[in-house]
Amino acid sequence: MSSRLLPPRTPGTPDTEGIPMDWLQAQLSTVPVWLTLVIVFLLPTVEPVLPVLGMLLPSQTALVVSGVLTHQGSLPLAGALLAAVLGAVAGNLLGHAVGRVWGGRLAAGLPARVTESRKYRAALSAVSTYSGRAVLLGRFNVALRTMVPVMCGTVRVPWGPYLGWSVLGSLLWAPSCVALGLLAGSSWQQWGGSGVLVAASVLLLATTSLPPLLSLRRGAPAVAPQA
């Protein structure tokens, strides 16, 4: 694969350094193609085991930006899709493995403000209600995406079904994010890159986060982590 540098930011894109998507697009426009694809792979891979990183820079952001860069001709579409899907699957498997080994101790060490938060209880409820399917539903919500894989490992969700739902969720989520970037790329100059990307991500979250979040309202019992 060529290691040429990506072209600079599209002229006319507003300078909005405070917006993570616009900042990331600017940074990825200055690194080799292979490194951009490595970043697209690594962010969803480490997100479940480094939830703070996932909250600050969601992997979805990198995938949508990769779609924009693909539209601009800076990234190969097949490479962006492959890196995104493999990264998502790897992240789910890594999170499950961490949960099986250290999940109980990690849960016991969490402060009350985390374990009593709505997001944490929503993740517990999703795992309790859907078991392995929770990794599919949680894939589309940043809070659940960072917590559900470890929780599934903690409660010993069987590897077989978990892997199947992980692959399915990754095949749905990753191309959707890249496709949103492709659509956003066509309107980048006309509407402003950051605004288009923010709108695209909000739309994705709004249309895919309802099932796992509504599971909390159904009153499913919380899952007690195993040591």
Tab-separated table of C-alpha atoms in Angstrom:
chain	number	residue	atom	x	y	z
A	1	MET	CA	0.000	0.000	0.000
A	2	SER	CA	1.264	3.438	-0.848
A	3	SER	CA	2.680	5.474	2.011
A	4	ARG	CA	2.065	8.801	0.300
A	5	LEU	CA	0.881	11.642	2.451
A	6	LEU	CA	-2.775	12.465	2.449
A	7	PRO	CA	-3.743	15.783	0.861
A	8	PRO	CA	-4.296	18.757	3.140
A	9	ARG	CA	-7.692	19.722	4.433
A	10	THR	CA	-10.192	20.732	1.826
A	11	PRO	CA	-10.040	24.501	1.225
A	12	GLY	CA	-13.017	26.280	2.662
A	13	THR	CA	-13.501	23.941	5.577
A	14	PRO	CA	-14.031	26.107	8.677
A	15	ASP	CA	-11.276	26.147	11.295
A	16	THR	CA	-13.061	24.625	14.288
A	17	GLU	CA	-10.270	23.213	16.389
A	18	GLY	CA	-12.581	22.628	19.330
A	19	ILE	CA	-14.626	20.034	17.433
A	20	PRO	CA	-13.001	16.572	17.671
A	21	MET	CA	-14.159	15.386	14.235
A	22	ASP	CA	-12.767	18.389	12.451
A	23	TRP	CA	-9.552	18.152	14.464
A	24	LEU	CA	-9.157	14.453	13.679
A	25	GLN	CA	-9.784	15.029	9.986
A	26	ALA	CA	-7.060	17.661	9.970
A	27	GLN	CA	-4.603	15.344	11.761
A	28	LEU	CA	-5.278	12.358	9.535
A	29	SER	CA	-4.688	14.554	6.506
A	30	THR	CA	-1.013	14.840	7.483
A	31	VAL	CA	-0.054	11.186	8.017
A	32	PRO	CA	0.631	8.314	5.592
A	33	VAL	CA	-2.245	6.224	4.333
A	34	TRP	CA	-1.067	3.099	6.159
A	35	LEU	CA	-0.935	4.964	9.476
A	36	THR	CA	-4.439	6.326	8.978
A	37	LEU	CA	-5.718	2.786	8.462
A	38	VAL	CA	-3.850	1.606	11.574
A	39	ILE	CA	-5.568	4.354	13.587
A	40	VAL	CA	-8.957	3.390	12.142
A	41	PHE	CA	-8.251	-0.184	13.274
A	42	LEU	CA	-6.823	0.618	16.720
A	43	LEU	CA	-9.470	3.027	18.006
A	44	PRO	CA	-12.336	0.490	17.990
A	45	THR	CA	-9.911	-2.198	19.178
A	46	VAL	CA	-8.864	-0.431	22.380
A	47	GLU	CA	-12.168	1.347	23.063
A	48	PRO	CA	-13.711	-1.432	25.222
A	49	VAL	CA	-10.636	-1.730	27.480
A	50	LEU	CA	-9.848	2.009	27.574
A	51	PRO	CA	-13.327	3.502	28.014
A	52	VAL	CA	-11.932	6.942	28.843
A	53	LEU	CA	-10.401	7.074	25.372
A	54	GLY	CA	-13.693	5.938	23.899
A	55	MET	CA	-15.560	8.751	25.628
A	56	LEU	CA	-13.040	11.419	24.598
A	57	LEU	CA	-12.516	10.196	21.033
A	58	PRO	CA	-15.185	7.666	20.015
A	59	SER	CA	-14.063	5.179	17.400
A	60	GLN	CA	-17.151	6.122	15.438
A	61	THR	CA	-15.527	9.516	14.892
A	62	ALA	CA	-12.497	7.964	13.202
A	63	LEU	CA	-14.658	5.763	11.004
A	64	VAL	CA	-16.840	8.633	9.810
A	65	VAL	CA	-13.750	10.731	9.115
A	66	SER	CA	-12.228	7.815	7.183
A	67	GLY	CA	-15.322	7.880	4.987
A	68	VAL	CA	-14.776	11.575	4.305
A	69	LEU	CA	-11.143	10.930	3.390
A	70	THR	CA	-12.224	8.041	1.167
A	71	HIS	CA	-14.622	10.345	-0.662
A	72	GLN	CA	-11.757	12.787	-1.179
A	73	GLY	CA	-9.677	10.005	-2.713
A	74	SER	CA	-7.203	9.923	0.162
A	75	LEU	CA	-8.024	6.426	1.432
A	76	PRO	CA	-8.909	3.186	-0.369
A	77	LEU	CA	-12.493	2.243	0.400
A	78	ALA	CA	-11.710	-1.464	0.808
A	79	GLY	CA	-8.890	-0.677	3.230
A	80	ALA	CA	-11.042	1.644	5.329
A	81	LEU	CA	-13.875	-0.905	5.545
A	82	LEU	CA	-11.531	-3.792	6.363
A	83	ALA	CA	-9.707	-1.856	9.081
A	84	ALA	CA	-12.993	-0.688	10.604
A	85	VAL	CA	-14.645	-4.115	10.675
A	86	LEU	CA	-11.579	-5.961	11.953
A	87	GLY	CA	-10.986	-3.312	14.606
A	88	ALA	CA	-14.569	-3.587	15.836
A	89	VAL	CA	-14.410	-7.386	16.067
A	90	ALA	CA	-11.007	-7.283	17.749
A	91	GLY	CA	-12.264	-4.754	20.295
A	92	ASN	CA	-15.242	-6.918	21.212
A	93	LEU	CA	-13.047	-9.991	21.641
A	94	LEU	CA	-10.438	-8.105	23.646
A	95	GLY	CA	-13.092	-6.622	25.923
A	96	HIS	CA	-14.661	-10.050	26.487
A	97	ALA	CA	-11.268	-11.550	27.351
A	98	VAL	CA	-10.510	-8.750	29.813
A	99	GLY	CA	-13.910	-9.217	31.422
A	100	ARG	CA	-13.417	-12.964	31.869
A	101	VAL	CA	-10.063	-12.485	33.586
A	102	TRP	CA	-10.386	-9.228	35.507
A	103	GLY	CA	-14.065	-8.268	35.212
A	104	GLY	CA	-15.008	-9.006	38.807
A	105	ARG	CA	-12.102	-7.030	40.241
A	106	LEU	CA	-12.685	-4.159	37.833
A	107	ALA	CA	-16.367	-3.945	38.764
A	108	ALA	CA	-15.567	-4.086	42.489
A	109	GLY	CA	-13.149	-1.194	42.139
A	110	LEU	CA	-15.527	1.140	40.345
A	111	PRO	CA	-16.750	4.155	42.341
A	112	ALA	CA	-20.417	4.444	43.237
A	113	ARG	CA	-20.915	7.382	40.881
A	114	VAL	CA	-20.101	5.023	37.998
A	115	THR	CA	-22.021	1.925	39.112
A	116	GLU	CA	-25.072	4.012	39.964
A	117	SER	CA	-25.023	5.996	36.731
A	118	ARG	CA	-27.743	5.581	34.157
A	119	LYS	CA	-25.278	4.496	31.473
A	120	TYR	CA	-23.769	1.765	33.639
A	121	ARG	CA	-27.186	0.443	34.645
A	122	ALA	CA	-28.293	0.540	30.993
A	123	ALA	CA	-25.287	-1.594	30.045
A	124	LEU	CA	-26.009	-4.091	32.835
A	125	SER	CA	-29.643	-4.248	31.816
A	126	ALA	CA	-28.753	-4.775	28.158
A	127	VAL	CA	-26.433	-7.677	29.014
A	128	SER	CA	-29.009	-9.171	31.380
A	129	THR	CA	-31.815	-8.900	28.828
A	130	TYR	CA	-30.044	-9.755	25.590
A	131	SER	CA	-26.935	-11.715	26.680
A	132	GLY	CA	-24.639	-11.988	23.656
A	133	ARG	CA	-26.978	-9.902	21.527
A	134	ALA	CA	-26.137	-6.942	23.749
A	135	VAL	CA	-22.825	-6.584	21.928
A	136	LEU	CA	-24.773	-6.048	18.701
A	137	LEU	CA	-27.127	-3.459	20.178
A	138	GLY	CA	-24.407	-1.789	22.225
A	139	ARG	CA	-22.171	-1.385	19.188
A	140	PHE	CA	-24.229	1.608	18.084
A	141	ASN	CA	-24.052	3.560	21.345
A	142	VAL	CA	-20.778	5.006	22.599
A	143	ALA	CA	-21.490	4.389	26.290
A	144	LEU	CA	-22.631	0.796	25.804
A	145	ARG	CA	-19.937	0.119	23.223
A	146	THR	CA	-17.251	0.816	25.812
A	147	MET	CA	-18.825	-1.240	28.618
A	148	VAL	CA	-20.831	-4.149	27.188
A	149	PRO	CA	-17.905	-6.298	25.907
A	150	VAL	CA	-16.198	-6.376	29.315
A	151	MET	CA	-19.523	-7.025	31.046
A	152	CYS	CA	-20.260	-9.915	28.684
A	153	GLY	CA	-16.920	-11.446	29.586
A	154	THR	CA	-17.504	-10.841	33.286
A	155	VAL	CA	-20.779	-12.804	33.267
A	156	ARG	CA	-19.254	-15.504	31.052
A	157	VAL	CA	-21.372	-15.065	27.925
A	158	PRO	CA	-20.348	-18.111	25.800
A	159	TRP	CA	-17.699	-17.378	23.183
A	160	GLY	CA	-19.603	-18.892	20.241
A	161	PRO	CA	-22.773	-16.777	20.319
A	162	TYR	CA	-20.796	-13.759	21.438
A	163	LEU	CA	-18.463	-14.024	18.446
A	164	GLY	CA	-21.382	-14.394	16.063
A	165	TRP	CA	-23.159	-11.297	17.376
A	166	SER	CA	-19.862	-9.410	17.449
A	167	VAL	CA	-19.175	-10.111	13.789
A	168	LEU	CA	-22.737	-9.207	12.802
A	169	GLY	CA	-22.660	-5.975	14.787
A	170	SER	CA	-19.288	-5.026	13.339
A	171	LEU	CA	-20.459	-5.712	9.785
A	172	LEU	CA	-23.455	-3.434	10.344
A	173	TRP	CA	-21.827	-0.668	12.361
A	174	ALA	CA	-18.466	-0.150	10.652
A	175	PRO	CA	-19.727	0.201	7.053
A	176	SER	CA	-22.561	2.433	8.292
A	177	CYS	CA	-20.083	4.844	9.854
A	178	VAL	CA	-17.840	4.864	6.797
A	179	ALA	CA	-20.871	5.339	4.542
A	180	LEU	CA	-21.959	8.358	6.587
A	181	GLY	CA	-18.519	9.820	6.019
A	182	LEU	CA	-18.831	9.196	2.293
A	183	LEU	CA	-22.162	11.021	2.238
A	184	ALA	CA	-20.778	13.811	4.387
A	185	GLY	CA	-17.795	14.182	2.070
A	186	SER	CA	-20.019	15.185	-0.812
A	187	SER	CA	-21.334	18.115	1.234
A	188	TRP	CA	-18.050	18.971	2.956
A	189	GLN	CA	-17.359	22.245	1.179
A	190	GLN	CA	-20.961	23.346	0.826
A	191	TRP	CA	-22.036	22.934	4.446
A	192	GLY	CA	-18.781	22.764	6.405
A	193	GLY	CA	-17.061	19.542	7.357
A	194	SER	CA	-17.520	19.586	11.107
A	195	GLY	CA	-21.200	20.448	10.915
A	196	VAL	CA	-21.934	17.665	8.458
A	197	LEU	CA	-20.025	15.100	10.504
A	198	VAL	CA	-21.683	16.096	13.757
A	199	ALA	CA	-25.123	15.878	12.133
A	200	ALA	CA	-24.290	12.477	10.623
A	201	SER	CA	-23.099	11.039	13.933
A	202	VAL	CA	-26.079	12.416	15.838
A	203	LEU	CA	-28.379	10.799	13.278
A	204	LEU	CA	-26.577	7.462	13.613
A	205	LEU	CA	-26.763	7.514	17.401
A	206	ALA	CA	-30.389	8.638	17.465
A	207	THR	CA	-31.574	5.886	15.131
A	208	THR	CA	-29.595	2.996	16.594
A	209	SER	CA	-29.332	3.634	20.339
A	210	LEU	CA	-32.983	3.242	21.261
A	211	PRO	CA	-33.204	-0.582	21.651
A	212	PRO	CA	-30.416	-0.975	24.241
A	213	LEU	CA	-31.389	2.163	26.137
A	214	LEU	CA	-35.044	1.134	26.297
A	215	SER	CA	-33.987	-2.166	27.858
A	216	LEU	CA	-33.298	-0.237	31.056
A	217	ARG	CA	-36.904	0.937	31.199
A	218	ARG	CA	-38.149	-2.621	30.886
A	219	GLY	CA	-36.907	-3.305	34.379
A	220	ALA	CA	-34.504	-6.115	33.583
A	221	PRO	CA	-32.568	-7.245	36.656
A	222	ALA	CA	-28.956	-6.202	36.939
A	223	VAL	CA	-26.306	-8.832	36.394
A	224	ALA	CA	-24.018	-9.484	39.324
A	225	PRO	CA	-20.411	-9.614	38.086
A	226	GLN	CA	-18.540	-12.805	38.870
A	227	ALA	CA	-15.176	-12.623	40.538
